[in-house]
């Protein structure tokens, strides 16, 4: 987890110091999206496995208070980084993607102040349904099943 935080810090430092005109704003935004995608996969290993991404088959999401606070801090940092992009420098497609991501990140920030992780388990959440998550994983090859040994 410490290495992940260090990697994120280096990434955000890299983003802030790459203000040279040689790097196109669209390329910077694509790089940001890739970093966010990798972060989301690492934070949601069951989803990553469902998507067919290798390397997350034996992991579960960290739902500890530390993990929750780490994700909240990441959302805040992502929002700060998003504000640094020049919307007028993005092409039309990237501009639409930017606006959608900006709105989703802003919504996530607004929701995080309600500490939803404190809500009690409901009838459709929690470890009691872990078997459903495992049943939906694409473990249809001998190689995929060996990872679980």
Coordinates of C-alpha atoms in Angstrom, one line a residue:
X1 CA 0.0 0.0 0.0
X2 CA 2.9 2.3 0.8
X3 CA 4.4 1.7 -2.6
X4 CA 1.1 2.5 -4.2
X5 CA 1.0 5.8 -2.4
X6 CA 4.5 6.6 -3.4
X7 CA 3.7 5.8 -7.0
X8 CA 0.7 8.0 -7.0
X9 CA 2.7 10.8 -5.5
X10 CA 5.3 10.5 -8.2
X11 CA 2.6 10.4 -10.8
X12 CA 1.0 13.6 -9.6
X13 CA 4.4 15.3 -9.3
X14 CA 5.1 14.2 -12.9
X15 CA 1.8 15.7 -14.1
X16 CA 2.5 19.0 -12.3
X17 CA 6.0 19.4 -13.7
X18 CA 5.2 18.4 -17.3
X19 CA 3.9 21.9 -18.3
X20 CA 6.1 22.0 -21.4
X21 CA 4.3 22.7 -24.6
X22 CA 5.9 19.6 -26.2
X23 CA 3.3 17.4 -24.4
X24 CA -0.1 17.8 -25.9
X25 CA -3.0 18.4 -23.5
X26 CA -4.9 15.5 -25.1
X27 CA -1.9 13.2 -24.4
X28 CA -1.7 14.4 -20.8
X29 CA -5.4 13.7 -20.3
X30 CA -5.1 10.2 -21.9
X31 CA -2.2 9.5 -19.5
X32 CA -4.3 10.7 -16.6
X33 CA -7.2 8.4 -17.7
X34 CA -4.8 5.5 -17.9
X35 CA -3.5 6.1 -14.4
X36 CA -7.1 6.4 -13.1
X37 CA -8.0 3.2 -14.8
X38 CA -5.1 1.3 -13.3
X39 CA -6.0 2.8 -9.9
X40 CA -9.6 1.6 -10.2
X41 CA -8.5 -1.9 -11.2
X42 CA -6.1 -2.1 -8.2
X43 CA -8.9 -0.8 -5.8
X44 CA -11.5 -3.2 -7.2
X45 CA -9.7 -6.5 -7.9
X46 CA -12.9 -8.5 -8.2
X47 CA -14.1 -6.1 -11.0
X48 CA -10.7 -6.3 -12.6
X49 CA -10.8 -10.1 -12.6
X50 CA -14.4 -10.0 -14.1
X51 CA -13.0 -7.8 -16.8
X52 CA -10.3 -10.4 -17.6
X53 CA -7.4 -8.4 -16.2
X54 CA -4.8 -10.9 -14.9
X55 CA -3.0 -10.4 -11.6
X56 CA -6.0 -9.6 -9.3
X57 CA -7.5 -13.1 -9.0
X58 CA -6.4 -13.7 -5.4
X59 CA -7.2 -10.2 -4.0
X60 CA -10.2 -8.6 -2.4
X61 CA -11.0 -4.9 -2.0
X62 CA -9.5 -3.3 1.1
X63 CA -12.6 -2.2 3.0
X64 CA -10.7 -1.2 6.1
X65 CA -10.9 2.3 7.3
X66 CA -7.4 2.9 6.0
X67 CA -8.4 1.7 2.6
X68 CA -11.5 3.8 2.6
X69 CA -9.6 7.0 3.6
X70 CA -7.0 6.2 0.9
X71 CA -9.7 6.1 -1.8
X72 CA -11.2 9.3 -0.5
X73 CA -7.8 11.0 -0.6
X74 CA -7.3 9.7 -4.1
X75 CA -10.7 11.2 -5.2
X76 CA -9.7 14.6 -3.8
X77 CA -6.2 14.4 -5.5
X78 CA -7.8 13.4 -8.8
X79 CA -10.2 16.4 -8.6
X80 CA -7.3 18.7 -8.0
X81 CA -5.5 17.3 -11.0
X82 CA -8.6 17.5 -13.2
X83 CA -8.9 21.2 -12.5
X84 CA -5.4 21.7 -13.9
X85 CA -6.4 20.6 -17.4
X86 CA -7.3 23.3 -20.0
X87 CA -10.6 22.3 -21.4
X88 CA -10.2 24.5 -24.4
X89 CA -7.0 22.7 -25.4
X90 CA -8.7 19.3 -25.5
X91 CA -10.3 18.0 -28.7
X92 CA -14.0 17.5 -28.8
X93 CA -14.0 13.8 -27.8
X94 CA -11.6 14.4 -24.9
X95 CA -13.6 17.4 -23.9
X96 CA -16.7 15.3 -23.5
X97 CA -14.8 12.6 -21.6
X98 CA -13.2 15.3 -19.4
X99 CA -16.6 16.8 -18.5
X100 CA -18.1 13.4 -17.7
X101 CA -15.1 12.5 -15.5
X102 CA -15.1 15.9 -13.8
X103 CA -18.8 15.5 -13.0
X104 CA -18.3 11.9 -11.7
X105 CA -15.4 13.0 -9.5
X106 CA -17.3 16.0 -8.2
X107 CA -20.2 13.7 -7.3
X108 CA -17.9 11.2 -5.6
X109 CA -16.5 14.0 -3.5
X110 CA -19.9 15.3 -2.5
X111 CA -21.0 11.8 -1.5
X112 CA -17.9 11.1 0.5
X113 CA -18.8 13.7 3.1
X114 CA -21.7 11.5 4.2
X115 CA -19.4 8.6 5.3
X116 CA -21.5 6.0 3.5
X117 CA -19.1 3.3 4.7
X118 CA -20.7 3.7 8.1
X119 CA -24.1 2.4 6.8
X120 CA -24.9 -1.1 8.1
X121 CA -24.9 -4.0 5.8
X122 CA -28.0 -4.4 3.8
X123 CA -29.6 -7.5 2.2
X124 CA -27.5 -7.0 -1.0
X125 CA -24.0 -6.3 0.3
X126 CA -21.3 -7.7 2.4
X127 CA -19.1 -10.8 2.7
X128 CA -22.1 -13.0 2.9
X129 CA -22.4 -12.6 -0.9
X130 CA -18.7 -13.3 -1.7
X131 CA -19.7 -16.6 -3.3
X132 CA -21.7 -14.6 -5.9
X133 CA -18.6 -12.6 -6.8
X134 CA -16.5 -15.7 -7.2
X135 CA -19.1 -17.4 -9.3
X136 CA -19.0 -14.6 -11.8
X137 CA -15.3 -14.6 -12.3
X138 CA -14.0 -15.9 -15.7
X139 CA -12.1 -18.9 -14.3
X140 CA -12.8 -21.0 -17.3
X141 CA -9.3 -22.3 -18.0
X142 CA -7.0 -24.6 -16.0
X143 CA -4.5 -21.7 -15.8
X144 CA -7.1 -19.4 -14.2
X145 CA -8.1 -22.0 -11.7
X146 CA -4.5 -22.7 -10.6
X147 CA -4.2 -19.1 -9.4
X148 CA -6.7 -19.9 -6.7
X149 CA -4.7 -22.8 -5.2

